[in-house]
Amino acid sequence: MKTPRPHDDRITVIQRELFDEKKSKAQRYAELVIGKPGLWALLSYELVTLLCWGVPGALGLFLRSKLYPLLLGSCGRGVAFGTGVVLRHPHKIHLADNVVVDDGCCLDAKGQDNAGIRIGRGVFLGRNTILSCKNGDIVIEDEANIGFNTEIFSASRVRVGKKVLIAAYTYLVGGDHLYDRVDIPVLDQGRTAAGIDIGDHVWLGAHVVVTDGSRVGRDAIVGAGAVVVGEIPEFAIAVGTPAKVVRDRRA
């Protein structure tokens, strides 16, 4: 009989906090969105988002470039934030120089003891991209280009290497549901996470899914619509569901 995988309680604690009836709505909001105790943290977050979250045009870009860094753990020079950008647990979000965060993106670094989100120099996050942590970490290294409507989820550690190209609608799933038992719903069986590593110079085509525990070697290409399960070697071209290597780029 297969040994059941262990449940990681650090992942599901976030959901328990959301529905904790012993806490007021204000407490739950502060814990899940702001992530820091104290009235000043709440007021500063609310004031910044009120003043500039949805302001269009050049004025909005200017206001967000000045005000959003006040909430972040660190922010480099020349960072641009589009309209409707959502920041959660912003003190655990670190942006290097010349990062572009397009309209409608969500950077969610929530967790009780995680490091959060770290984005390197010259990274582009396309419109409606979601970076979502549940007590996990997301690292995006220098000059990576993330296409619109991409989601990167981490309940452990997800790394995207330097100059990686990720096309639209791609999903990096850095966590998994347990499903070993059949007597209770999957929703009640807990979570596990092994992390994901995308090597430097990789190209992931549109609608690619990378499952938890997978590794994609440097300079590899994964074709559109593929599902990565396990490891893709360096310089490989892989396609299909699950993704299979069809040739080596160096051949």
JSON list of C-alpha atoms in Angstrom, two decimals:
[
{"chain": "A", "resi": 1, "resn": "MET", "atom": "CA", "xyz": [0.00, 0.00, 0.00]},
{"chain": "A", "resi": 2, "resn": "LYS", "atom": "CA", "xyz": [1.29, 3.46, -0.90]},
{"chain": "A", "resi": 3, "resn": "THR", "atom": "CA", "xyz": [2.25, 5.63, 2.08]},
{"chain": "A", "resi": 4, "resn": "PRO", "atom": "CA", "xyz": [0.07, 8.76, 2.19]},
{"chain": "A", "resi": 5, "resn": "ARG", "atom": "CA", "xyz": [1.90, 12.03, 1.65]},
{"chain": "A", "resi": 6, "resn": "PRO", "atom": "CA", "xyz": [2.09, 14.26, 4.74]},
{"chain": "A", "resi": 7, "resn": "HIS", "atom": "CA", "xyz": [-0.19, 17.24, 5.04]},
{"chain": "A", "resi": 8, "resn": "ASP", "atom": "CA", "xyz": [1.51, 20.65, 5.31]},
{"chain": "A", "resi": 9, "resn": "ASP", "atom": "CA", "xyz": [-0.51, 22.60, 7.85]},
{"chain": "A", "resi": 10, "resn": "ARG", "atom": "CA", "xyz": [1.23, 25.86, 6.92]},
{"chain": "A", "resi": 11, "resn": "ILE", "atom": "CA", "xyz": [-0.75, 25.97, 3.67]},
{"chain": "A", "resi": 12, "resn": "THR", "atom": "CA", "xyz": [-4.27, 25.56, 5.01]},
{"chain": "A", "resi": 13, "resn": "VAL", "atom": "CA", "xyz": [-3.83, 27.89, 7.97]},
{"chain": "A", "resi": 14, "resn": "ILE", "atom": "CA", "xyz": [-4.57, 30.78, 5.60]},
{"chain": "A", "resi": 15, "resn": "GLN", "atom": "CA", "xyz": [-8.02, 29.42, 4.80]},
{"chain": "A", "resi": 16, "resn": "ARG", "atom": "CA", "xyz": [-8.76, 28.81, 8.48]},
{"chain": "A", "resi": 17, "resn": "GLU", "atom": "CA", "xyz": [-7.95, 32.44, 9.23]},
{"chain": "A", "resi": 18, "resn": "LEU", "atom": "CA", "xyz": [-10.36, 33.58, 6.52]},
{"chain": "A", "resi": 19, "resn": "PHE", "atom": "CA", "xyz": [-13.29, 31.80, 8.19]},
{"chain": "A", "resi": 20, "resn": "ASP", "atom": "CA", "xyz": [-12.29, 32.25, 11.86]},
{"chain": "A", "resi": 21, "resn": "GLU", "atom": "CA", "xyz": [-15.51, 33.47, 13.47]},
{"chain": "A", "resi": 22, "resn": "LYS", "atom": "CA", "xyz": [-13.69, 34.33, 16.70]},
{"chain": "A", "resi": 23, "resn": "LYS", "atom": "CA", "xyz": [-12.08, 37.28, 14.95]},
{"chain": "A", "resi": 24, "resn": "SER", "atom": "CA", "xyz": [-13.81, 40.38, 13.70]},
{"chain": "A", "resi": 25, "resn": "LYS", "atom": "CA", "xyz": [-14.04, 41.18, 9.99]},
{"chain": "A", "resi": 26, "resn": "ALA", "atom": "CA", "xyz": [-11.50, 43.95, 10.50]},
{"chain": "A", "resi": 27, "resn": "GLN", "atom": "CA", "xyz": [-9.03, 41.55, 12.12]},
{"chain": "A", "resi": 28, "resn": "ARG", "atom": "CA", "xyz": [-9.42, 39.01, 9.33]},
{"chain": "A", "resi": 29, "resn": "TYR", "atom": "CA", "xyz": [-9.01, 41.73, 6.71]},
{"chain": "A", "resi": 30, "resn": "ALA", "atom": "CA", "xyz": [-5.84, 43.02, 8.34]},
{"chain": "A", "resi": 31, "resn": "GLU", "atom": "CA", "xyz": [-4.30, 39.54, 8.66]},
{"chain": "A", "resi": 32, "resn": "LEU", "atom": "CA", "xyz": [-5.10, 38.42, 5.12]},
{"chain": "A", "resi": 33, "resn": "VAL", "atom": "CA", "xyz": [-4.54, 41.64, 3.19]},
{"chain": "A", "resi": 34, "resn": "ILE", "atom": "CA", "xyz": [-2.14, 43.81, 5.16]},
{"chain": "A", "resi": 35, "resn": "GLY", "atom": "CA", "xyz": [-0.22, 41.20, 7.16]},
{"chain": "A", "resi": 36, "resn": "LYS", "atom": "CA", "xyz": [1.06, 43.57, 9.81]},
{"chain": "A", "resi": 37, "resn": "PRO", "atom": "CA", "xyz": [-0.50, 44.43, 13.17]},
{"chain": "A", "resi": 38, "resn": "GLY", "atom": "CA", "xyz": [-1.33, 47.93, 14.22]},
{"chain": "A", "resi": 39, "resn": "LEU", "atom": "CA", "xyz": [-3.62, 50.76, 13.23]},
{"chain": "A", "resi": 40, "resn": "TRP", "atom": "CA", "xyz": [-0.93, 52.66, 11.32]},
{"chain": "A", "resi": 41, "resn": "ALA", "atom": "CA", "xyz": [-0.29, 49.75, 8.94]},
{"chain": "A", "resi": 42, "resn": "LEU", "atom": "CA", "xyz": [-4.02, 49.53, 8.22]},
{"chain": "A", "resi": 43, "resn": "LEU", "atom": "CA", "xyz": [-4.49, 53.27, 7.72]},
{"chain": "A", "resi": 44, "resn": "SER", "atom": "CA", "xyz": [-1.44, 53.71, 5.49]},
{"chain": "A", "resi": 45, "resn": "TYR", "atom": "CA", "xyz": [-2.51, 50.80, 3.26]},
{"chain": "A", "resi": 46, "resn": "GLU", "atom": "CA", "xyz": [-6.05, 52.13, 2.96]},
{"chain": "A", "resi": 47, "resn": "LEU", "atom": "CA", "xyz": [-4.90, 55.69, 2.27]},
{"chain": "A", "resi": 48, "resn": "VAL", "atom": "CA", "xyz": [-2.41, 54.70, -0.44]},
{"chain": "A", "resi": 49, "resn": "THR", "atom": "CA", "xyz": [-4.88, 52.44, -2.26]},
{"chain": "A", "resi": 50, "resn": "LEU", "atom": "CA", "xyz": [-7.63, 55.05, -1.98]},
{"chain": "A", "resi": 51, "resn": "LEU", "atom": "CA", "xyz": [-5.48, 57.78, -3.50]},
{"chain": "A", "resi": 52, "resn": "CYS", "atom": "CA", "xyz": [-3.97, 55.96, -6.45]},
{"chain": "A", "resi": 53, "resn": "TRP", "atom": "CA", "xyz": [-5.26, 52.39, -7.03]},
{"chain": "A", "resi": 54, "resn": "GLY", "atom": "CA", "xyz": [-7.57, 53.17, -9.94]},
{"chain": "A", "resi": 55, "resn": "VAL", "atom": "CA", "xyz": [-6.31, 56.55, -11.13]},
{"chain": "A", "resi": 56, "resn": "PRO", "atom": "CA", "xyz": [-5.87, 56.35, -14.93]},
{"chain": "A", "resi": 57, "resn": "GLY", "atom": "CA", "xyz": [-3.23, 57.81, -17.23]},
{"chain": "A", "resi": 58, "resn": "ALA", "atom": "CA", "xyz": [0.05, 59.51, -16.46]},
{"chain": "A", "resi": 59, "resn": "LEU", "atom": "CA", "xyz": [-1.22, 60.91, -13.16]},
{"chain": "A", "resi": 60, "resn": "GLY", "atom": "CA", "xyz": [-1.99, 57.43, -11.89]},
{"chain": "A", "resi": 61, "resn": "LEU", "atom": "CA", "xyz": [1.42, 56.10, -12.94]},
{"chain": "A", "resi": 62, "resn": "PHE", "atom": "CA", "xyz": [3.09, 58.99, -11.14]},
{"chain": "A", "resi": 63, "resn": "LEU", "atom": "CA", "xyz": [1.08, 58.62, -7.93]},
{"chain": "A", "resi": 64, "resn": "ARG", "atom": "CA", "xyz": [1.61, 54.87, -7.73]},
{"chain": "A", "resi": 65, "resn": "SER", "atom": "CA", "xyz": [5.34, 55.22, -8.42]},
{"chain": "A", "resi": 66, "resn": "LYS", "atom": "CA", "xyz": [5.57, 57.49, -5.37]},
{"chain": "A", "resi": 67, "resn": "LEU", "atom": "CA", "xyz": [3.05, 55.91, -3.00]},
{"chain": "A", "resi": 68, "resn": "TYR", "atom": "CA", "xyz": [3.19, 52.13, -3.58]},
{"chain": "A", "resi": 69, "resn": "PRO", "atom": "CA", "xyz": [6.88, 51.92, -2.54]},
{"chain": "A", "resi": 70, "resn": "LEU", "atom": "CA", "xyz": [5.83, 53.22, 0.89]},
{"chain": "A", "resi": 71, "resn": "LEU", "atom": "CA", "xyz": [3.98, 49.92, 1.43]},
{"chain": "A", "resi": 72, "resn": "LEU", "atom": "CA", "xyz": [6.58, 47.56, -0.04]},
{"chain": "A", "resi": 73, "resn": "GLY", "atom": "CA", "xyz": [9.44, 45.79, 1.69]},
{"chain": "A", "resi": 74, "resn": "SER", "atom": "CA", "xyz": [11.77, 47.41, -0.86]},
{"chain": "A", "resi": 75, "resn": "CYS", "atom": "CA", "xyz": [11.40, 49.02, -4.27]},
{"chain": "A", "resi": 76, "resn": "GLY", "atom": "CA", "xyz": [14.07, 49.99, -6.80]},
{"chain": "A", "resi": 77, "resn": "ARG", "atom": "CA", "xyz": [14.21, 52.88, -9.21]},
{"chain": "A", "resi": 78, "resn": "GLY", "atom": "CA", "xyz": [12.06, 53.20, -12.31]},
{"chain": "A", "resi": 79, "resn": "VAL", "atom": "CA", "xyz": [9.33, 50.80, -11.18]},
{"chain": "A", "resi": 80, "resn": "ALA", "atom": "CA", "xyz": [5.95, 51.26, -12.92]},
{"chain": "A", "resi": 81, "resn": "PHE", "atom": "CA", "xyz": [2.56, 50.13, -11.56]},
{"chain": "A", "resi": 82, "resn": "GLY", "atom": "CA", "xyz": [-0.51, 50.00, -13.82]},
{"chain": "A", "resi": 83, "resn": "THR", "atom": "CA", "xyz": [-4.07, 50.67, -12.72]},
{"chain": "A", "resi": 84, "resn": "GLY", "atom": "CA", "xyz": [-5.82, 48.26, -10.38]},
{"chain": "A", "resi": 85, "resn": "VAL", "atom": "CA", "xyz": [-2.64, 46.58, -9.09]},
{"chain": "A", "resi": 86, "resn": "VAL", "atom": "CA", "xyz": [-3.44, 44.71, -5.86]},
{"chain": "A", "resi": 87, "resn": "LEU", "atom": "CA", "xyz": [-0.80, 44.30, -3.14]},
{"chain": "A", "resi": 88, "resn": "ARG", "atom": "CA", "xyz": [-1.30, 41.87, -0.23]},
{"chain": "A", "resi": 89, "resn": "HIS", "atom": "CA", "xyz": [1.18, 41.59, 2.62]},
{"chain": "A", "resi": 90, "resn": "PRO", "atom": "CA", "xyz": [3.13, 44.28, 0.74]},
{"chain": "A", "resi": 91, "resn": "HIS", "atom": "CA", "xyz": [5.94, 44.48, 3.32]},
{"chain": "A", "resi": 92, "resn": "LYS", "atom": "CA", "xyz": [7.05, 41.05, 2.03]},
{"chain": "A", "resi": 93, "resn": "ILE", "atom": "CA", "xyz": [7.20, 42.20, -1.61]},
{"chain": "A", "resi": 94, "resn": "HIS", "atom": "CA", "xyz": [10.62, 43.28, -2.90]},
{"chain": "A", "resi": 95, "resn": "LEU", "atom": "CA", "xyz": [11.09, 44.81, -6.36]},
{"chain": "A", "resi": 96, "resn": "ALA", "atom": "CA", "xyz": [14.41, 45.64, -8.02]},
{"chain": "A", "resi": 97, "resn": "ASP", "atom": "CA", "xyz": [15.00, 48.44, -10.55]},
{"chain": "A", "resi": 98, "resn": "ASN", "atom": "CA", "xyz": [12.90, 48.95, -13.70]},
{"chain": "A", "resi": 99, "resn": "VAL", "atom": "CA", "xyz": [10.18, 46.41, -12.93]},
{"chain": "A", "resi": 100, "resn": "VAL", "atom": "CA", "xyz": [6.89, 46.87, -14.82]},
{"chain": "A", "resi": 101, "resn": "VAL", "atom": "CA", "xyz": [3.68, 45.65, -13.18]},
{"chain": "A", "resi": 102, "resn": "ASP", "atom": "CA", "xyz": [0.89, 45.98, -15.73]},
{"chain": "A", "resi": 103, "resn": "ASP", "atom": "CA", "xyz": [-2.80, 46.73, -15.14]},
{"chain": "A", "resi": 104, "resn": "GLY", "atom": "CA", "xyz": [-4.82, 44.40, -12.93]},
{"chain": "A", "resi": 105, "resn": "CYS", "atom": "CA", "xyz": [-1.92, 42.38, -11.51]},
{"chain": "A", "resi": 106, "resn": "CYS", "atom": "CA", "xyz": [-2.15, 40.88, -8.03]},
{"chain": "A", "resi": 107, "resn": "LEU", "atom": "CA", "xyz": [0.99, 40.44, -5.92]},
{"chain": "A", "resi": 108, "resn": "ASP", "atom": "CA", "xyz": [-0.08, 38.41, -2.90]},
{"chain": "A", "resi": 109, "resn": "ALA", "atom": "CA", "xyz": [2.75, 37.54, -0.49]},
{"chain": "A", "resi": 110, "resn": "LYS", "atom": "CA", "xyz": [0.59, 36.34, 2.36]},
{"chain": "A", "resi": 111, "resn": "GLY", "atom": "CA", "xyz": [1.79, 33.86, 4.93]},
{"chain": "A", "resi": 112, "resn": "GLN", "atom": "CA", "xyz": [2.76, 33.66, 8.57]},
{"chain": "A", "resi": 113, "resn": "ASP", "atom": "CA", "xyz": [6.47, 32.89, 8.28]},
{"chain": "A", "resi": 114, "resn": "ASN", "atom": "CA", "xyz": [7.38, 33.07, 4.58]},
{"chain": "A", "resi": 115, "resn": "ALA", "atom": "CA", "xyz": [9.79, 35.47, 2.89]},
{"chain": "A", "resi": 116, "resn": "GLY", "atom": "CA", "xyz": [7.23, 36.45, 0.23]},
{"chain": "A", "resi": 117, "resn": "ILE", "atom": "CA", "xyz": [7.82, 37.74, -3.31]},
{"chain": "A", "resi": 118, "resn": "ARG", "atom": "CA", "xyz": [11.15, 38.91, -4.72]},
{"chain": "A", "resi": 119, "resn": "ILE", "atom": "CA", "xyz": [11.31, 40.27, -8.27]},
{"chain": "A", "resi": 120, "resn": "GLY", "atom": "CA", "xyz": [14.59, 41.03, -10.03]},
{"chain": "A", "resi": 121, "resn": "ARG", "atom": "CA", "xyz": [15.73, 43.86, -12.26]},
{"chain": "A", "resi": 122, "resn": "GLY", "atom": "CA", "xyz": [13.91, 44.54, -15.53]},
{"chain": "A", "resi": 123, "resn": "VAL", "atom": "CA", "xyz": [11.08, 42.05, -15.00]},
{"chain": "A", "resi": 124, "resn": "PHE", "atom": "CA", "xyz": [7.80, 42.56, -16.88]},
{"chain": "A", "resi": 125, "resn": "LEU", "atom": "CA", "xyz": [4.54, 41.26, -15.39]},
{"chain": "A", "resi": 126, "resn": "GLY", "atom": "CA", "xyz": [1.77, 41.22, -18.02]},
{"chain": "A", "resi": 127, "resn": "ARG", "atom": "CA", "xyz": [-1.76, 42.38, -17.47]},
{"chain": "A", "resi": 128, "resn": "ASN", "atom": "CA", "xyz": [-3.86, 40.43, -14.93]},
{"chain": "A", "resi": 129, "resn": "THR", "atom": "CA", "xyz": [-0.92, 38.29, -13.80]},
{"chain": "A", "resi": 130, "resn": "ILE", "atom": "CA", "xyz": [-1.32, 36.77, -10.34]},
{"chain": "A", "resi": 131, "resn": "LEU", "atom": "CA", "xyz": [1.56, 35.96, -8.00]},
{"chain": "A", "resi": 132, "resn": "SER", "atom": "CA", "xyz": [-0.03, 34.12, -5.09]},
{"chain": "A", "resi": 133, "resn": "CYS", "atom": "CA", "xyz": [1.68, 32.83, -1.95]},
{"chain": "A", "resi": 134, "resn": "LYS", "atom": "CA", "xyz": [0.20, 30.63, 0.74]},
{"chain": "A", "resi": 135, "resn": "ASN", "atom": "CA", "xyz": [3.09, 30.58, 3.19]},
{"chain": "A", "resi": 136, "resn": "GLY", "atom": "CA", "xyz": [5.36, 30.09, 0.20]},
{"chain": "A", "resi": 137, "resn": "ASP", "atom": "CA", "xyz": [7.91, 32.18, -1.66]},
{"chain": "A", "resi": 138, "resn": "ILE", "atom": "CA", "xyz": [8.11, 33.36, -5.28]},
{"chain": "A", "resi": 139, "resn": "VAL", "atom": "CA", "xyz": [11.42, 34.46, -6.82]},
{"chain": "A", "resi": 140, "resn": "ILE", "atom": "CA", "xyz": [11.49, 35.94, -10.32]},
{"chain": "A", "resi": 141, "resn": "GLU", "atom": "CA", "xyz": [15.01, 36.71, -11.48]},
{"chain": "A", "resi": 142, "resn": "ASP", "atom": "CA", "xyz": [16.35, 39.49, -13.71]},
{"chain": "A", "resi": 143, "resn": "GLU", "atom": "CA", "xyz": [14.70, 40.31, -17.06]},
{"chain": "A", "resi": 144, "resn": "ALA", "atom": "CA", "xyz": [12.07, 37.59, -16.97]},
{"chain": "A", "resi": 145, "resn": "ASN", "atom": "CA", "xyz": [9.01, 38.34, -19.11]},
{"chain": "A", "resi": 146, "resn": "ILE", "atom": "CA", "xyz": [5.66, 37.07, -17.79]},
{"chain": "A", "resi": 147, "resn": "GLY", "atom": "CA", "xyz": [2.75, 37.10, -20.26]},
{"chain": "A", "resi": 148, "resn": "PHE", "atom": "CA", "xyz": [-0.73, 38.36, -19.41]},
{"chain": "A", "resi": 149, "resn": "ASN", "atom": "CA", "xyz": [-3.19, 36.27, -17.38]},
{"chain": "A", "resi": 150, "resn": "THR", "atom": "CA", "xyz": [-0.40, 34.08, -16.01]},
{"chain": "A", "resi": 151, "resn": "GLU", "atom": "CA", "xyz": [-0.66, 32.68, -12.48]},
{"chain": "A", "resi": 152, "resn": "ILE", "atom": "CA", "xyz": [2.25, 31.64, -10.29]},
{"chain": "A", "resi": 153, "resn": "PHE", "atom": "CA", "xyz": [1.15, 29.96, -7.06]},
{"chain": "A", "resi": 154, "resn": "SER", "atom": "CA", "xyz": [3.53, 28.97, -4.30]},
{"chain": "A", "resi": 155, "resn": "ALA", "atom": "CA", "xyz": [3.00, 27.06, -1.07]},
{"chain": "A", "resi": 156, "resn": "SER", "atom": "CA", "xyz": [6.72, 26.26, -0.86]},
{"chain": "A", "resi": 157, "resn": "ARG", "atom": "CA", "xyz": [9.21, 27.95, -3.24]},
{"chain": "A", "resi": 158, "resn": "VAL", "atom": "CA", "xyz": [8.77, 28.76, -6.92]},
{"chain": "A", "resi": 159, "resn": "ARG", "atom": "CA", "xyz": [11.73, 30.20, -8.82]},
{"chain": "A", "resi": 160, "resn": "VAL", "atom": "CA", "xyz": [11.65, 31.66, -12.33]},
{"chain": "A", "resi": 161, "resn": "GLY", "atom": "CA", "xyz": [15.17, 32.13, -13.70]},
{"chain": "A", "resi": 162, "resn": "LYS", "atom": "CA", "xyz": [16.83, 34.95, -15.60]},
{"chain": "A", "resi": 163, "resn": "LYS", "atom": "CA", "xyz": [15.50, 35.99, -19.02]},
{"chain": "A", "resi": 164, "resn": "VAL", "atom": "CA", "xyz": [12.71, 33.42, -18.88]},
{"chain": "A", "resi": 165, "resn": "LEU", "atom": "CA", "xyz": [9.88, 33.96, -21.37]},
{"chain": "A", "resi": 166, "resn": "ILE", "atom": "CA", "xyz": [6.44, 32.85, -20.15]},
{"chain": "A", "resi": 167, "resn": "ALA", "atom": "CA", "xyz": [3.58, 33.21, -22.62]},
{"chain": "A", "resi": 168, "resn": "ALA", "atom": "CA", "xyz": [-0.01, 34.13, -21.76]},
{"chain": "A", "resi": 169, "resn": "TYR", "atom": "CA", "xyz": [-2.36, 31.97, -19.67]},
{"chain": "A", "resi": 170, "resn": "THR", "atom": "CA", "xyz": [0.43, 29.88, -18.19]},
{"chain": "A", "resi": 171, "resn": "TYR", "atom": "CA", "xyz": [-0.01, 28.37, -14.70]},
{"chain": "A", "resi": 172, "resn": "LEU", "atom": "CA", "xyz": [2.80, 27.39, -12.34]},
{"chain": "A", "resi": 173, "resn": "VAL", "atom": "CA", "xyz": [1.15, 25.34, -9.61]},
{"chain": "A", "resi": 174, "resn": "GLY", "atom": "CA", "xyz": [3.56, 25.28, -6.68]},
{"chain": "A", "resi": 175, "resn": "GLY", "atom": "CA", "xyz": [1.36, 23.14, -4.44]},
{"chain": "A", "resi": 176, "resn": "ASP", "atom": "CA", "xyz": [-0.97, 20.16, -4.58]},
{"chain": "A", "resi": 177, "resn": "HIS", "atom": "CA", "xyz": [-4.05, 18.65, -2.97]},
{"chain": "A", "resi": 178, "resn": "LEU", "atom": "CA", "xyz": [-3.83, 15.33, -1.19]},
{"chain": "A", "resi": 179, "resn": "TYR", "atom": "CA", "xyz": [-6.24, 12.73, -2.58]},
{"chain": "A", "resi": 180, "resn": "ASP", "atom": "CA", "xyz": [-5.11, 9.39, -1.09]},
{"chain": "A", "resi": 181, "resn": "ARG", "atom": "CA", "xyz": [-8.35, 8.77, 0.83]},
{"chain": "A", "resi": 182, "resn": "VAL", "atom": "CA", "xyz": [-11.68, 8.04, -0.83]},
{"chain": "A", "resi": 183, "resn": "ASP", "atom": "CA", "xyz": [-13.91, 8.35, 2.24]},
{"chain": "A", "resi": 184, "resn": "ILE", "atom": "CA", "xyz": [-13.71, 12.16, 2.43]},
{"chain": "A", "resi": 185, "resn": "PRO", "atom": "CA", "xyz": [-13.66, 14.92, -0.22]},
{"chain": "A", "resi": 186, "resn": "VAL", "atom": "CA", "xyz": [-10.34, 16.04, -1.70]},
{"chain": "A", "resi": 187, "resn": "LEU", "atom": "CA", "xyz": [-11.04, 19.49, -0.27]},
{"chain": "A", "resi": 188, "resn": "ASP", "atom": "CA", "xyz": [-10.80, 18.07, 3.27]},
{"chain": "A", "resi": 189, "resn": "GLN", "atom": "CA", "xyz": [-7.60, 16.06, 2.78]},
{"chain": "A", "resi": 190, "resn": "GLY", "atom": "CA", "xyz": [-5.06, 18.82, 3.17]},
{"chain": "A", "resi": 191, "resn": "ARG", "atom": "CA", "xyz": [-2.27, 20.18, 1.01]},
{"chain": "A", "resi": 192, "resn": "THR", "atom": "CA", "xyz": [1.35, 19.49, 0.16]},
{"chain": "A", "resi": 193, "resn": "ALA", "atom": "CA", "xyz": [4.03, 21.43, -1.71]},
{"chain": "A", "resi": 194, "resn": "ALA", "atom": "CA", "xyz": [7.41, 20.55, -3.21]},
{"chain": "A", "resi": 195, "resn": "GLY", "atom": "CA", "xyz": [8.06, 23.73, -5.22]},
{"chain": "A", "resi": 196, "resn": "ILE", "atom": "CA", "xyz": [8.95, 24.49, -8.84]},
{"chain": "A", "resi": 197, "resn": "ASP", "atom": "CA", "xyz": [12.19, 25.59, -10.49]},
{"chain": "A", "resi": 198, "resn": "ILE", "atom": "CA", "xyz": [12.31, 27.16, -13.96]},
{"chain": "A", "resi": 199, "resn": "GLY", "atom": "CA", "xyz": [15.90, 27.50, -15.18]},
{"chain": "A", "resi": 200, "resn": "ASP", "atom": "CA", "xyz": [17.45, 30.50, -16.93]},
{"chain": "A", "resi": 201, "resn": "HIS", "atom": "CA", "xyz": [16.46, 31.33, -20.54]},
{"chain": "A", "resi": 202, "resn": "VAL", "atom": "CA", "xyz": [13.49, 28.91, -20.60]},
{"chain": "A", "resi": 203, "resn": "TRP", "atom": "CA", "xyz": [10.53, 29.55, -22.90]},
{"chain": "A", "resi": 204, "resn": "LEU", "atom": "CA", "xyz": [7.11, 28.33, -21.77]},
{"chain": "A", "resi": 205, "resn": "GLY", "atom": "CA", "xyz": [4.46, 28.55, -24.49]},
{"chain": "A", "resi": 206, "resn": "ALA", "atom": "CA", "xyz": [0.89, 29.77, -24.02]},
{"chain": "A", "resi": 207, "resn": "HIS", "atom": "CA", "xyz": [-1.40, 27.76, -21.73]},
{"chain": "A", "resi": 208, "resn": "VAL", "atom": "CA", "xyz": [1.44, 25.65, -20.32]},
{"chain": "A", "resi": 209, "resn": "VAL", "atom": "CA", "xyz": [0.83, 24.11, -16.88]},
{"chain": "A", "resi": 210, "resn": "VAL", "atom": "CA", "xyz": [3.80, 23.29, -14.65]},
{"chain": "A", "resi": 211, "resn": "THR", "atom": "CA", "xyz": [2.81, 21.00, -11.79]},
{"chain": "A", "resi": 212, "resn": "ASP", "atom": "CA", "xyz": [4.18, 20.95, -8.26]},
{"chain": "A", "resi": 213, "resn": "GLY", "atom": "CA", "xyz": [7.60, 19.34, -7.86]},
{"chain": "A", "resi": 214, "resn": "SER", "atom": "CA", "xyz": [8.59, 19.95, -11.49]},
{"chain": "A", "resi": 215, "resn": "ARG", "atom": "CA", "xyz": [11.91, 21.27, -12.77]},
{"chain": "A", "resi": 216, "resn": "VAL", "atom": "CA", "xyz": [12.59, 22.78, -16.19]},
{"chain": "A", "resi": 217, "resn": "GLY", "atom": "CA", "xyz": [16.28, 22.93, -17.11]},
{"chain": "A", "resi": 218, "resn": "ARG", "atom": "CA", "xyz": [17.95, 26.02, -18.51]},
{"chain": "A", "resi": 219, "resn": "ASP", "atom": "CA", "xyz": [17.38, 26.96, -22.16]},
{"chain": "A", "resi": 220, "resn": "ALA", "atom": "CA", "xyz": [14.54, 24.43, -22.52]},
{"chain": "A", "resi": 221, "resn": "ILE", "atom": "CA", "xyz": [11.38, 25.12, -24.54]},
{"chain": "A", "resi": 222, "resn": "VAL", "atom": "CA", "xyz": [7.94, 23.81, -23.56]},
{"chain": "A", "resi": 223, "resn": "GLY", "atom": "CA", "xyz": [5.33, 23.92, -26.32]},
{"chain": "A", "resi": 224, "resn": "ALA", "atom": "CA", "xyz": [1.94, 25.58, -26.02]},
{"chain": "A", "resi": 225, "resn": "GLY", "atom": "CA", "xyz": [-0.67, 23.67, -24.03]},
{"chain": "A", "resi": 226, "resn": "ALA", "atom": "CA", "xyz": [1.81, 21.20, -22.52]},
{"chain": "A", "resi": 227, "resn": "VAL", "atom": "CA", "xyz": [1.57, 19.93, -18.94]},
{"chain": "A", "resi": 228, "resn": "VAL", "atom": "CA", "xyz": [4.94, 19.54, -17.23]},
{"chain": "A", "resi": 229, "resn": "VAL", "atom": "CA", "xyz": [5.10, 16.69, -14.71]},
{"chain": "A", "resi": 230, "resn": "GLY", "atom": "CA", "xyz": [8.56, 15.98, -13.34]},
{"chain": "A", "resi": 231, "resn": "GLU", "atom": "CA", "xyz": [11.77, 17.15, -14.98]},
{"chain": "A", "resi": 232, "resn": "ILE", "atom": "CA", "xyz": [12.54, 18.62, -18.39]},
{"chain": "A", "resi": 233, "resn": "PRO", "atom": "CA", "xyz": [16.30, 18.50, -19.18]},
{"chain": "A", "resi": 234, "resn": "GLU", "atom": "CA", "xyz": [18.44, 21.45, -20.23]},
{"chain": "A", "resi": 235, "resn": "PHE", "atom": "CA", "xyz": [18.08, 22.56, -23.89]},
{"chain": "A", "resi": 236, "resn": "ALA", "atom": "CA", "xyz": [15.18, 20.13, -24.44]},
{"chain": "A", "resi": 237, "resn": "ILE", "atom": "CA", "xyz": [12.08, 20.85, -26.51]},
{"chain": "A", "resi": 238, "resn": "ALA", "atom": "CA", "xyz": [9.06, 19.23, -24.87]},
{"chain": "A", "resi": 239, "resn": "VAL", "atom": "CA", "xyz": [5.43, 19.05, -25.97]},
{"chain": "A", "resi": 240, "resn": "GLY", "atom": "CA", "xyz": [2.22, 17.25, -25.04]},
{"chain": "A", "resi": 241, "resn": "THR", "atom": "CA", "xyz": [0.28, 16.12, -21.99]},
{"chain": "A", "resi": 242, "resn": "PRO", "atom": "CA", "xyz": [2.25, 15.14, -20.05]},
{"chain": "A", "resi": 243, "resn": "ALA", "atom": "CA", "xyz": [5.16, 16.95, -21.68]},
{"chain": "A", "resi": 244, "resn": "LYS", "atom": "CA", "xyz": [7.63, 14.66, -23.47]},
{"chain": "A", "resi": 245, "resn": "VAL", "atom": "CA", "xyz": [11.00, 15.60, -24.91]},
{"chain": "A", "resi": 246, "resn": "VAL", "atom": "CA", "xyz": [10.95, 15.52, -28.72]},
{"chain": "A", "resi": 247, "resn": "ARG", "atom": "CA", "xyz": [14.48, 16.76, -29.37]},
{"chain": "A", "resi": 248, "resn": "ASP", "atom": "CA", "xyz": [17.54, 18.55, -27.99]},
{"chain": "A", "resi": 249, "resn": "ARG", "atom": "CA", "xyz": [18.10, 22.11, -29.20]},
{"chain": "A", "resi": 250, "resn": "ARG", "atom": "CA", "xyz": [21.83, 21.44, -29.49]},
{"chain": "A", "resi": 251, "resn": "ALA", "atom": "CA", "xyz": [21.38, 18.53, -31.87]}
]
